[in-house]
Amino acid sequence: MPSVRHVVVKEAGVTRTLPLHLTLFGPPGSGKGTQAGFLTQFFGIPQVSTGDLFRTEINEGTPLGKKVKEYLDRGDLVPDDITLQVVRRRLEEPDTARGVLFDGFPRTVAQAAELDKMLQSMGRRMDHVIFVQVPTEMLVNRMAGRLTCPKCGRTYHPQLAPPKNDTVCDVDGTPLVMREDDRPETARKRIGVYLEQTLPVLAHYRQQHVVSDVDGTGNIDEVRTRILRAIDGRRGGAHDQPQD
Ligand code: ADP
């Protein structure tokens, strides 16, 4: 695994050293997946979305997919040991040499603690956690009606982020589907699970002074600009403003 740290300077004036380990943290429906797509292109690092990894296993009918399906269908978290096994395997792939953008992981304090150890053993660490804040009452609306590309995982919303053509993915032309767990009842359950089990992860990272709070309301471009500013702002050190 190359341990080179070099500087990336991009047109928007954002400077970061590589390898870079970022986490997009926020409730379901906060737009993490949408922003993740852009950030991975920008920095040339892969997105590791545990939700997408699980859905691929389910679609391929693997033994692991069969094990995790019931948790996803209920809106519950997959047990930590299974989740960590999937992430560990993913981090062994060579494309993670420049770093990783985590999306939907870590989702429990135990996962965060274990990820710290995994990164440490690779001579790395979590560099930055971006907390995308969206008021709880907006979340169910955002999730209801959401359409997902079953191939690449990109999400759309008929009003908030419509695809260019009503029924297919802009990226690969695959017909869009509504995720079973985006139905209002399961969506509410997922928000409850987030508040109870996932929000404490933020305190774990606040202790490490790597969290930036970003307003996740407004349109996709506005949120993207705020995220880039937050990433750039961390060059000089910690800028935590605890608001949770
Ligand atoms: P969202 O962020 O919109 O809730 P995801 O695609 O990240 O959706 O996750 C969908 C489901 O996959 C979760 O409700 C949960 O069942 C499972 N899952 C994803 N990531 C994790 C994780 N880190 N730990 C446990 N379960 C997970």
Short mmCIF file of C-alpha atoms and ligand atoms in Angstrom, two decimals:
data_model
loop_
_atom_site.label_atom_id
_atom_site.label_comp_id
_atom_site.label_asym_id
_atom_site.label_seq_id
_atom_site.Cartn_x
_atom_site.Cartn_y
_atom_site.Cartn_z
CA MET A 1 0.00 0.00 0.00
CA PRO A 2 1.74 3.25 -1.07
CA SER A 3 2.16 5.65 1.82
CA VAL A 4 2.85 8.73 -0.36
CA ARG A 5 1.26 11.93 0.86
CA HIS A 6 0.95 14.45 -1.90
CA VAL A 7 -1.04 17.60 -2.35
CA VAL A 8 -4.07 17.79 -4.59
CA VAL A 9 -5.07 21.20 -5.83
CA LYS A 10 -8.29 21.42 -7.78
CA GLU A 11 -9.97 24.21 -9.69
CA ALA A 12 -12.35 25.13 -6.88
CA GLY A 13 -9.30 26.05 -4.82
CA VAL A 14 -9.64 23.07 -2.47
CA THR A 15 -6.38 21.62 -1.25
CA ARG A 16 -6.04 18.30 0.53
CA THR A 17 -3.30 15.77 1.05
CA LEU A 18 -3.72 12.15 0.03
CA PRO A 19 -4.51 9.55 1.15
CA LEU A 20 -7.72 11.10 2.38
CA HIS A 21 -10.31 9.37 4.55
CA LEU A 22 -13.60 11.20 4.68
CA THR A 23 -16.94 10.23 6.16
CA LEU A 24 -20.22 11.73 5.09
CA PHE A 25 -22.31 11.51 8.21
CA GLY A 26 -26.00 12.30 8.50
CA PRO A 27 -29.50 10.88 8.80
CA PRO A 28 -31.07 8.75 6.09
CA GLY A 29 -32.44 11.13 3.47
CA SER A 30 -29.85 13.84 4.19
CA GLY A 31 -28.39 13.61 0.68
CA LYS A 32 -25.12 11.89 1.57
CA GLY A 33 -25.29 9.51 -1.39
CA THR A 34 -25.88 12.36 -3.85
CA GLN A 35 -22.94 14.39 -2.55
CA ALA A 36 -20.73 11.30 -2.31
CA GLY A 37 -20.86 10.81 -6.09
CA PHE A 38 -19.43 14.25 -6.69
CA LEU A 39 -16.75 14.07 -3.99
CA THR A 40 -15.37 10.75 -5.19
CA GLN A 41 -14.89 12.21 -8.69
CA PHE A 42 -13.37 15.38 -7.29
CA PHE A 43 -10.74 13.62 -5.18
CA GLY A 44 -10.41 10.45 -7.25
CA ILE A 45 -11.12 8.24 -4.25
CA PRO A 46 -13.66 5.39 -4.12
CA GLN A 47 -16.94 5.62 -2.24
CA VAL A 48 -17.49 2.87 0.29
CA SER A 49 -21.21 2.75 0.96
CA THR A 50 -22.16 -0.15 3.21
CA GLY A 51 -25.79 0.19 2.08
CA ASP A 52 -24.71 -0.24 -1.57
CA LEU A 53 -22.38 -3.12 -0.67
CA PHE A 54 -25.25 -4.90 1.10
CA ARG A 55 -27.70 -4.27 -1.76
CA THR A 56 -25.20 -5.72 -4.27
CA GLU A 57 -24.87 -8.87 -2.13
CA ILE A 58 -28.67 -9.13 -1.94
CA ASN A 59 -29.13 -8.64 -5.70
CA GLU A 60 -26.48 -11.26 -6.43
CA GLY A 61 -28.16 -13.70 -4.03
CA THR A 62 -24.93 -14.43 -2.10
CA PRO A 63 -25.06 -16.16 1.34
CA LEU A 64 -24.16 -12.82 2.95
CA GLY A 65 -26.92 -11.11 0.97
CA LYS A 66 -29.43 -13.65 2.26
CA LYS A 67 -28.27 -13.00 5.83
CA VAL A 68 -28.57 -9.20 5.68
CA LYS A 69 -31.79 -8.85 3.64
CA GLU A 70 -34.13 -9.12 6.63
CA TYR A 71 -32.33 -6.27 8.43
CA LEU A 72 -32.54 -3.94 5.43
CA ASP A 73 -36.20 -4.78 4.82
CA ARG A 74 -37.04 -3.93 8.44
CA GLY A 75 -34.96 -0.74 8.49
CA ASP A 76 -32.74 -2.19 11.24
CA LEU A 77 -28.96 -2.05 11.30
CA VAL A 78 -27.04 -5.07 10.09
CA PRO A 79 -25.03 -6.55 13.01
CA ASP A 80 -21.61 -4.95 13.50
CA ASP A 81 -19.59 -8.14 12.88
CA ILE A 82 -21.12 -8.62 9.41
CA THR A 83 -20.79 -4.91 8.55
CA LEU A 84 -17.15 -4.80 9.64
CA GLN A 85 -16.36 -7.95 7.68
CA VAL A 86 -17.70 -6.31 4.51
CA VAL A 87 -15.75 -3.08 5.10
CA ARG A 88 -12.52 -4.89 5.97
CA ARG A 89 -12.73 -6.85 2.72
CA ARG A 90 -13.40 -3.65 0.75
CA LEU A 91 -10.43 -1.82 2.28
CA GLU A 92 -8.12 -4.60 1.08
CA GLU A 93 -8.83 -3.67 -2.54
CA PRO A 94 -6.04 -1.68 -4.25
CA ASP A 95 -8.24 1.26 -5.30
CA THR A 96 -8.33 2.44 -1.67
CA ALA A 97 -4.64 3.47 -1.85
CA ARG A 98 -5.55 7.17 -2.35
CA GLY A 99 -8.10 7.03 0.46
CA VAL A 100 -11.82 6.38 0.85
CA LEU A 101 -15.06 8.27 1.12
CA PHE A 102 -17.27 6.42 3.59
CA ASP A 103 -21.01 6.79 3.16
CA GLY A 104 -23.36 5.24 5.70
CA PHE A 105 -20.45 3.88 7.74
CA PRO A 106 -19.62 3.87 10.63
CA ARG A 107 -23.15 3.75 11.97
CA THR A 108 -22.49 2.60 15.53
CA VAL A 109 -19.85 3.61 18.07
CA ALA A 110 -18.48 0.04 17.97
CA GLN A 111 -18.05 0.30 14.18
CA ALA A 112 -16.25 3.64 14.57
CA ALA A 113 -13.87 2.24 17.19
CA GLU A 114 -13.08 -0.76 15.02
CA LEU A 115 -12.57 1.43 11.95
CA ASP A 116 -10.06 3.50 13.93
CA LYS A 117 -8.09 0.30 14.54
CA MET A 118 -8.33 -0.84 10.92
CA LEU A 119 -7.09 2.52 9.62
CA GLN A 120 -4.34 2.66 12.23
CA SER A 121 -3.08 -0.75 11.16
CA MET A 122 -2.78 0.67 7.62
CA GLY A 123 -0.90 3.72 8.93
CA ARG A 124 -3.94 5.92 8.32
CA ARG A 125 -6.66 7.71 10.21
CA MET A 126 -10.05 9.32 9.75
CA ASP A 127 -9.16 12.76 8.42
CA HIS A 128 -12.54 14.43 8.27
CA VAL A 129 -16.17 13.75 9.14
CA ILE A 130 -18.74 15.95 7.45
CA PHE A 131 -22.00 16.10 9.36
CA VAL A 132 -24.78 16.90 6.89
CA GLN A 133 -27.52 18.40 9.05
CA VAL A 134 -31.15 18.22 7.95
CA PRO A 135 -34.10 18.77 10.30
CA THR A 136 -35.82 15.46 11.12
CA GLU A 137 -39.21 16.66 9.85
CA MET A 138 -37.80 17.10 6.32
CA LEU A 139 -36.34 13.62 6.09
CA VAL A 140 -39.43 11.47 5.51
CA ASN A 141 -40.55 13.81 2.72
CA ARG A 142 -37.20 13.54 1.05
CA MET A 143 -37.22 9.73 1.25
CA ALA A 144 -40.84 9.25 0.20
CA GLY A 145 -40.94 9.13 -3.57
CA ARG A 146 -37.17 8.75 -3.86
CA LEU A 147 -36.09 6.73 -6.89
CA THR A 148 -32.87 4.72 -6.99
CA CYS A 149 -30.78 3.27 -9.78
CA PRO A 150 -30.41 -0.43 -8.97
CA LYS A 151 -27.14 -0.51 -10.94
CA CYS A 152 -25.08 2.44 -9.67
CA GLY A 153 -27.03 3.39 -6.52
CA ARG A 154 -27.59 7.00 -7.53
CA THR A 155 -30.79 8.46 -6.10
CA TYR A 156 -33.31 10.90 -7.57
CA HIS A 157 -36.45 12.62 -6.39
CA PRO A 158 -39.33 13.58 -8.71
CA GLN A 159 -39.48 17.12 -7.26
CA LEU A 160 -36.19 17.72 -5.44
CA ALA A 161 -33.69 16.06 -7.80
CA PRO A 162 -35.48 14.81 -10.92
CA PRO A 163 -33.71 12.58 -13.45
CA LYS A 164 -33.32 14.07 -16.95
CA ASN A 165 -35.69 11.40 -18.24
CA ASP A 166 -38.50 10.48 -15.81
CA THR A 167 -37.85 6.76 -15.64
CA VAL A 168 -34.15 6.02 -16.16
CA CYS A 169 -30.79 6.80 -14.52
CA ASP A 170 -28.88 9.78 -16.01
CA VAL A 171 -25.59 7.91 -15.66
CA ASP A 172 -26.27 4.46 -17.09
CA GLY A 173 -29.85 4.47 -18.46
CA THR A 174 -31.03 1.74 -16.05
CA PRO A 175 -34.77 1.89 -15.18
CA LEU A 176 -35.16 3.49 -11.72
CA VAL A 177 -36.90 1.70 -8.85
CA MET A 178 -38.33 2.73 -5.49
CA ARG A 179 -36.32 1.12 -2.69
CA GLU A 180 -38.53 -1.04 -0.45
CA ASP A 181 -37.06 0.64 2.66
CA ASP A 182 -37.87 4.14 1.38
CA ARG A 183 -41.58 3.56 2.04
CA PRO A 184 -42.76 6.00 4.72
CA GLU A 185 -43.14 3.43 7.52
CA THR A 186 -39.67 1.93 7.10
CA ALA A 187 -38.20 5.38 6.47
CA ARG A 188 -39.51 6.54 9.88
CA LYS A 189 -38.04 3.45 11.51
CA ARG A 190 -34.63 4.17 9.94
CA ILE A 191 -34.69 7.72 11.26
CA GLY A 192 -35.41 6.36 14.76
CA VAL A 193 -32.53 3.89 14.48
CA TYR A 194 -30.26 6.74 13.32
CA LEU A 195 -31.15 8.96 16.28
CA GLU A 196 -30.66 6.15 18.78
CA GLN A 197 -27.68 4.19 17.47
CA THR A 198 -25.87 6.34 14.92
CA LEU A 199 -25.94 9.89 16.28
CA PRO A 200 -23.60 8.91 19.18
CA VAL A 201 -20.90 8.22 16.56
CA LEU A 202 -20.60 11.98 16.14
CA ALA A 203 -19.43 12.40 19.74
CA HIS A 204 -16.77 9.76 19.07
CA TYR A 205 -15.36 11.86 16.23
CA ARG A 206 -15.83 15.20 18.00
CA GLN A 207 -13.32 13.93 20.55
CA GLN A 208 -10.89 13.52 17.65
CA HIS A 209 -11.64 17.08 16.43
CA VAL A 210 -12.35 15.99 12.88
CA VAL A 211 -16.01 16.99 12.53
CA SER A 212 -17.39 19.84 10.40
CA ASP A 213 -21.07 20.74 10.61
CA VAL A 214 -22.65 21.48 7.26
CA ASP A 215 -26.18 22.74 6.60
CA GLY A 216 -27.79 20.04 4.41
CA THR A 217 -30.88 22.06 3.46
CA GLY A 218 -31.18 23.89 0.15
CA ASN A 219 -30.41 22.59 -3.32
CA ILE A 220 -27.74 20.05 -4.27
CA ASP A 221 -25.28 22.67 -5.54
CA GLU A 222 -25.57 24.80 -2.41
CA VAL A 223 -24.88 21.81 -0.17
CA ARG A 224 -21.98 20.74 -2.39
CA THR A 225 -20.40 24.20 -2.10
CA ARG A 226 -20.74 24.15 1.69
CA ILE A 227 -19.15 20.69 1.86
CA LEU A 228 -16.19 21.80 -0.27
CA ARG A 229 -15.72 24.89 1.88
CA ALA A 230 -15.75 22.72 5.00
CA ILE A 231 -13.18 20.37 3.52
CA ASP A 232 -10.96 23.27 2.53
CA GLY A 233 -11.45 24.95 5.90
CA ARG A 234 -9.91 22.02 7.71
CA ARG A 235 -6.46 22.68 6.29
CA GLY A 236 -5.53 24.86 9.20
CA GLY A 237 -6.74 22.41 11.85
CA ALA A 238 -9.95 21.68 13.71
CA HIS A 239 -13.04 23.83 13.23
CA ASP A 240 -15.58 22.00 15.31
CA GLN A 241 -18.73 23.83 16.23
CA PRO A 242 -20.77 21.26 18.11
CA GLN A 243 -24.45 21.81 17.38
CA ASP A 244 -25.92 18.39 18.15
P1 ADP B 1 -29.68 5.45 4.07
O1 ADP B 1 -28.45 6.21 4.36
O2 ADP B 1 -30.54 6.14 3.06
O3 ADP B 1 -30.40 5.01 5.29
P2 ADP B 1 -28.12 3.14 3.25
O4 ADP B 1 -28.14 2.70 1.85
O5 ADP B 1 -26.89 3.76 3.80
O6 ADP B 1 -29.37 4.09 3.37
O7 ADP B 1 -28.50 1.91 4.23
C1 ADP B 1 -29.61 1.08 3.99
C2 ADP B 1 -29.67 -0.03 5.04
O8 ADP B 1 -28.47 -0.84 4.99
C3 ADP B 1 -29.75 0.43 6.49
O9 ADP B 1 -31.07 0.75 6.88
C4 ADP B 1 -29.19 -0.80 7.23
O10 ADP B 1 -30.14 -1.84 7.27
C5 ADP B 1 -28.07 -1.26 6.30
N1 ADP B 1 -26.76 -0.63 6.62
C6 ADP B 1 -26.08 0.22 5.83
N2 ADP B 1 -24.93 0.61 6.41
C7 ADP B 1 -24.87 0.00 7.63
C8 ADP B 1 -23.94 -0.02 8.70
N3 ADP B 1 -22.80 0.73 8.67
N4 ADP B 1 -24.22 -0.77 9.80
C9 ADP B 1 -25.33 -1.50 9.85
N5 ADP B 1 -26.26 -1.54 8.88
C10 ADP B 1 -26.06 -0.81 7.75
#
